[in-house]
Coordinates of N, CA, C and O in Angstrom, one line a residue:
A424 N -5.2 32.3 254.3 CA -5.9 32.2 253.0 C -5.1 31.2 252.1 O -5.6 30.6 251.2
A425 N -3.8 31.1 252.4 CA -2.9 30.2 251.6 C -3.4 28.7 251.7 O -3.3 28.0 250.8
L426 N -4.0 28.3 252.8 CA -4.4 26.9 253.0 C -5.8 26.7 252.5 O -6.1 25.6 252.1
G427 N -6.7 27.7 252.5 CA -8.0 27.6 251.9 C -8.7 26.2 252.2 O -9.1 25.9 253.3
E428 N -8.8 25.4 251.1 CA -9.6 24.2 251.2 C -9.0 23.1 252.1 O -9.6 22.1 252.4
F429 N -7.7 23.3 252.5 CA -7.0 22.3 253.3 C -7.2 22.4 254.8 O -6.9 21.6 255.6
A430 N -7.8 23.5 255.3 CA -8.1 23.8 256.7 C -9.2 22.9 257.2 O -10.1 22.5 256.4
P431 N -9.3 22.5 258.5 CA -10.4 21.8 259.0 C -11.7 22.5 258.7 O -11.8 23.7 258.8
T432 N -12.7 21.7 258.3 CA -14.0 22.3 257.9 C -15.1 22.2 258.9 O -16.1 22.9 258.8
G433 N -15.0 21.3 259.8 CA -16.1 21.1 260.8 C -16.8 19.9 260.6 O -16.6 19.1 259.6
P434 N -17.8 19.5 261.5 CA -18.5 18.2 261.4 C -19.3 18.1 260.1 O -19.8 19.0 259.6
E435 N -19.4 16.8 259.7 CA -20.2 16.5 258.5 C -21.7 16.5 258.8 O -22.5 16.8 257.9
G436 N -22.0 16.2 260.0 CA -23.4 16.2 260.4 C -23.6 16.2 261.9 O -22.6 16.3 262.6
P437 N -24.8 16.1 262.4 CA -25.0 16.1 263.9 C -24.5 14.9 264.6 O -24.4 14.9 265.8
E438 N -24.2 13.8 263.9 CA -23.8 12.6 264.6 C -22.2 12.5 264.6 O -21.6 13.2 263.9
G439 N -21.7 11.5 265.3 CA -20.3 11.3 265.3 C -19.5 12.2 266.3 O -20.2 12.9 267.1
T440 N -18.2 12.0 266.4 CA -17.4 12.7 267.3 C -16.3 13.5 266.6 O -15.2 13.1 266.6
Y441 N -16.7 14.6 266.0 CA -15.8 15.4 265.2 C -14.7 16.0 266.0 O -14.9 16.5 267.1
C442 N -13.5 16.0 265.5 CA -12.3 16.6 266.1 C -11.4 17.1 265.0 O -11.1 16.4 264.1
G443 N -11.1 18.4 265.1 CA -10.2 19.0 264.1 C -9.1 19.8 264.7 O -9.3 20.4 265.8
G444 N -8.0 19.9 264.1 CA -6.9 20.7 264.7 C -5.8 21.0 263.7 O -5.8 20.5 262.6
M445 N -5.0 22.0 264.1 CA -3.9 22.4 263.2 C -2.7 22.6 264.1 O -2.8 23.2 265.2
L446 N -1.5 22.2 263.6 CA -0.3 22.4 264.2 C 0.7 23.1 263.3 O 0.8 22.6 262.1
I447 N 1.3 24.2 263.7 CA 2.2 24.9 262.8 C 3.6 24.9 263.4 O 3.8 25.3 264.6
V448 N 4.6 24.5 262.6 CA 5.9 24.3 263.1 C 6.9 25.0 262.1 O 6.8 24.8 260.9
A449 N 7.8 25.8 262.6 CA 8.8 26.5 261.7 C 9.9 25.4 261.3 O 10.3 24.7 262.2
E450 N 10.2 25.3 260.0 CA 11.2 24.4 259.5 C 12.1 25.2 258.6 O 11.8 25.3 257.4
G451 N 13.1 25.8 259.1 CA 14.0 26.6 258.3 C 13.4 27.9 257.9 O 12.8 28.6 258.8
D452 N 13.3 28.2 256.6 CA 12.7 29.4 256.1 C 11.3 29.2 255.7 O 10.7 30.1 255.0
R453 N 10.6 28.2 256.1 CA 9.2 27.9 255.8 C 8.5 27.3 257.0 O 9.2 27.0 258.0
Y454 N 7.2 27.2 256.9 CA 6.4 26.6 258.0 C 5.7 25.3 257.5 O 5.3 25.2 256.3
R455 N 5.7 24.3 258.3 CA 4.9 23.1 258.1 C 3.6 23.2 258.9 O 3.6 23.5 260.0
I456 N 2.5 22.9 258.2 CA 1.2 23.0 258.8 C 0.5 21.7 258.7 O 0.3 21.2 257.6
D457 N 0.3 21.0 259.8 CA -0.4 19.8 259.9 C -1.9 20.0 260.2 O -2.2 20.6 261.3
S458 N -2.8 19.7 259.4 CA -4.2 19.9 259.6 C -4.9 18.5 259.7 O -4.8 17.7 258.7
T459 N -5.6 18.2 260.8 CA -6.2 16.9 260.9 C -7.7 17.1 261.2 O -8.2 18.1 261.7
E460 N -8.5 16.2 260.6 CA -9.9 16.1 260.9 C -10.2 14.6 261.2 O -9.7 13.7 260.5
E461 N -10.9 14.4 262.2 CA -11.4 13.0 262.6 C -12.8 13.0 263.0 O -13.4 14.0 263.3
G462 N -13.4 11.8 262.9 CA -14.8 11.7 263.2 C -15.7 11.6 262.0 O -16.9 11.9 262.1
Y463 N -15.2 11.3 260.8 CA -16.0 11.2 259.6 C -17.1 10.1 259.8 O -16.9 9.1 260.5
L464 N -18.2 10.4 259.2 CA -19.4 9.4 259.3 C -19.2 8.4 258.2 O -19.9 8.3 257.3
D465 N -18.1 7.6 258.3 CA -17.8 6.5 257.4 C -17.3 5.3 258.1 O -16.6 5.5 259.1
D466 N -17.5 4.1 257.6 CA -17.1 2.9 258.4 C -15.6 2.6 258.1 O -15.1 1.8 258.8
S467 N -15.0 3.1 257.1 CA -13.6 2.8 256.8 C -12.7 4.0 257.0 O -11.5 3.9 257.4
V468 N -13.1 5.2 256.7 CA -12.3 6.4 256.8 C -12.7 7.2 258.1 O -13.8 7.6 258.3
K469 N -11.7 7.3 258.9 CA -11.8 8.0 260.2 C -11.7 9.5 260.1 O -12.3 10.3 260.7
G470 N -10.8 9.9 259.1 CA -10.5 11.3 259.0 C -9.5 11.5 257.9 O -9.2 10.7 257.1
R471 N -8.8 12.7 258.0 CA -7.8 13.0 257.0 C -6.7 13.8 257.6 O -6.9 14.6 258.6
L472 N -5.5 13.7 257.1 CA -4.3 14.5 257.5 C -3.9 15.2 256.3 O -3.7 14.6 255.2
V473 N -3.7 16.5 256.4 CA -3.1 17.3 255.3 C -1.8 18.0 255.9 O -1.9 18.6 256.9
I474 N -0.7 17.8 255.2 CA 0.5 18.4 255.5 C 0.9 19.4 254.4 O 1.0 19.0 253.3
A475 N 1.0 20.7 254.8 CA 1.3 21.7 253.9 C 2.5 22.5 254.3 O 2.8 22.6 255.5
Y476 N 3.3 23.0 253.3 CA 4.4 23.8 253.6 C 4.2 25.1 252.9 O 3.8 25.2 251.7
V477 N 4.4 26.2 253.7 CA 4.2 27.6 253.2 C 5.5 28.4 253.4 O 6.2 28.1 254.4
G478 N 5.8 29.3 252.6 CA 6.9 30.2 252.7 C 6.5 31.6 252.4 O 5.6 31.8 251.7
Y479 N 7.3 32.5 252.9 CA 7.0 34.0 252.7 C 8.0 34.5 251.7 O 9.2 34.5 251.9
R480 N 7.5 34.9 250.5 CA 8.4 35.4 249.4 C 7.7 36.6 248.7 O 6.5 36.6 248.5
D481 N 8.5 37.5 248.4 CA 8.1 38.7 247.6 C 6.8 39.4 248.3 O 5.9 39.8 247.6
G482 N 6.8 39.5 249.6 CA 5.8 40.2 250.3 C 4.5 39.4 250.5 O 3.5 39.9 250.9
G483 N 4.5 38.1 250.3 CA 3.3 37.3 250.4 C 3.6 35.8 250.8 O 4.7 35.3 250.6
W484 N 2.6 35.1 251.3 CA 2.7 33.7 251.6 C 2.4 32.9 250.4 O 1.5 33.1 249.6
V485 N 3.3 31.8 250.2 CA 3.2 31.0 249.0 C 3.0 29.5 249.5 O 3.8 29.1 250.3
L486 N 2.0 28.8 249.0 CA 1.8 27.4 249.3 C 2.8 26.6 248.4 O 2.7 26.7 247.2
E487 N 3.8 26.0 249.0 CA 4.8 25.3 248.3 C 4.6 23.8 248.0 O 4.9 23.3 247.0
E488 N 4.0 23.1 249.0 CA 3.7 21.7 248.9 C 2.5 21.4 249.7 O 2.2 22.0 250.7
V489 N 1.8 20.3 249.2 CA 0.6 19.8 250.0 C 0.6 18.3 249.8 O 0.7 17.8 248.7
H490 N 0.5 17.6 250.9 CA 0.4 16.2 251.0 C -0.9 15.8 251.7 O -1.1 16.3 252.8
R491 N -1.7 14.9 251.2 CA -2.9 14.4 251.8 C -2.9 13.0 252.1 O -2.3 12.2 251.3
K492 N -3.4 12.6 253.2 CA -3.5 11.1 253.6 C -4.8 10.9 254.4 O -5.1 11.7 255.3
W493 N -5.5 9.8 254.0 CA -6.6 9.4 254.8 C -6.2 8.8 256.1 O -5.2 8.1 256.2
I494 N -6.9 9.0 257.2 CA -6.7 8.3 258.4 C -7.8 7.2 258.5 O -9.0 7.5 258.5
C495 N -7.3 6.0 258.4 CA -8.2 4.9 258.3 C -8.6 4.3 259.7 O -7.9 4.5 260.7
R496 N -9.8 3.7 259.8 CA -10.3 3.1 261.0 C -9.6 1.8 261.2 O -9.3 1.4 262.4
R497 N -9.3 1.1 260.2 CA -8.6 -0.3 260.3 C -7.4 -0.3 259.4 O -7.5 -0.5 258.2
G498 N -6.2 -0.2 259.9 CA -5.0 -0.3 259.1 C -4.6 1.0 258.5 O -5.1 2.0 258.7
E499 N -3.7 0.8 257.5 CA -3.1 2.0 256.8 C -3.7 2.0 255.4 O -4.1 1.0 254.8
P500 N -3.7 3.2 254.7 CA -4.1 3.3 253.3 C -3.3 2.4 252.4 O -2.1 2.2 252.7
N501 N -3.9 1.8 251.3 CA -3.2 1.0 250.4 C -2.4 1.9 249.4 O -2.3 3.1 249.6
A502 N -1.7 1.3 248.4 CA -0.9 2.0 247.5 C -1.6 3.1 246.8 O -1.0 4.1 246.4
E503 N -2.9 2.9 246.6 CA -3.7 4.0 245.9 C -4.2 5.0 246.9 O -4.9 6.0 246.5
G504 N -3.9 4.9 248.2 CA -4.3 5.8 249.2 C -5.7 5.6 249.8 O -6.3 6.4 250.5
L505 N -6.3 4.4 249.5 CA -7.7 4.1 249.9 C -7.6 3.3 251.2 O -6.7 2.5 251.4
C506 N -8.6 3.5 252.1 CA -8.6 2.7 253.4 C -9.3 1.3 253.2 O -10.2 1.2 252.3
P507 N -8.8 0.4 254.0 CA -9.4 -1.0 253.9 C -10.8 -1.0 254.4 O -11.2 -0.2 255.2

């Protein structure tokens, strides 16, 4: 529940080749969660990568950090985070 909107959502539509996944790795006293989605129906954006850090405190999971990055079809995102 801590990740909510950041978890892979599923395909946008019946076309394309959707692929989603999640990798969870312990990093000290917290966990890093990499959530990827690919196969967007867009000519410049292939998908997205969300990196989240969660920790367990006071009897519950706490979302500590979230970083989002587009996965571009051609090159890397620019300074504003947009795909070419």
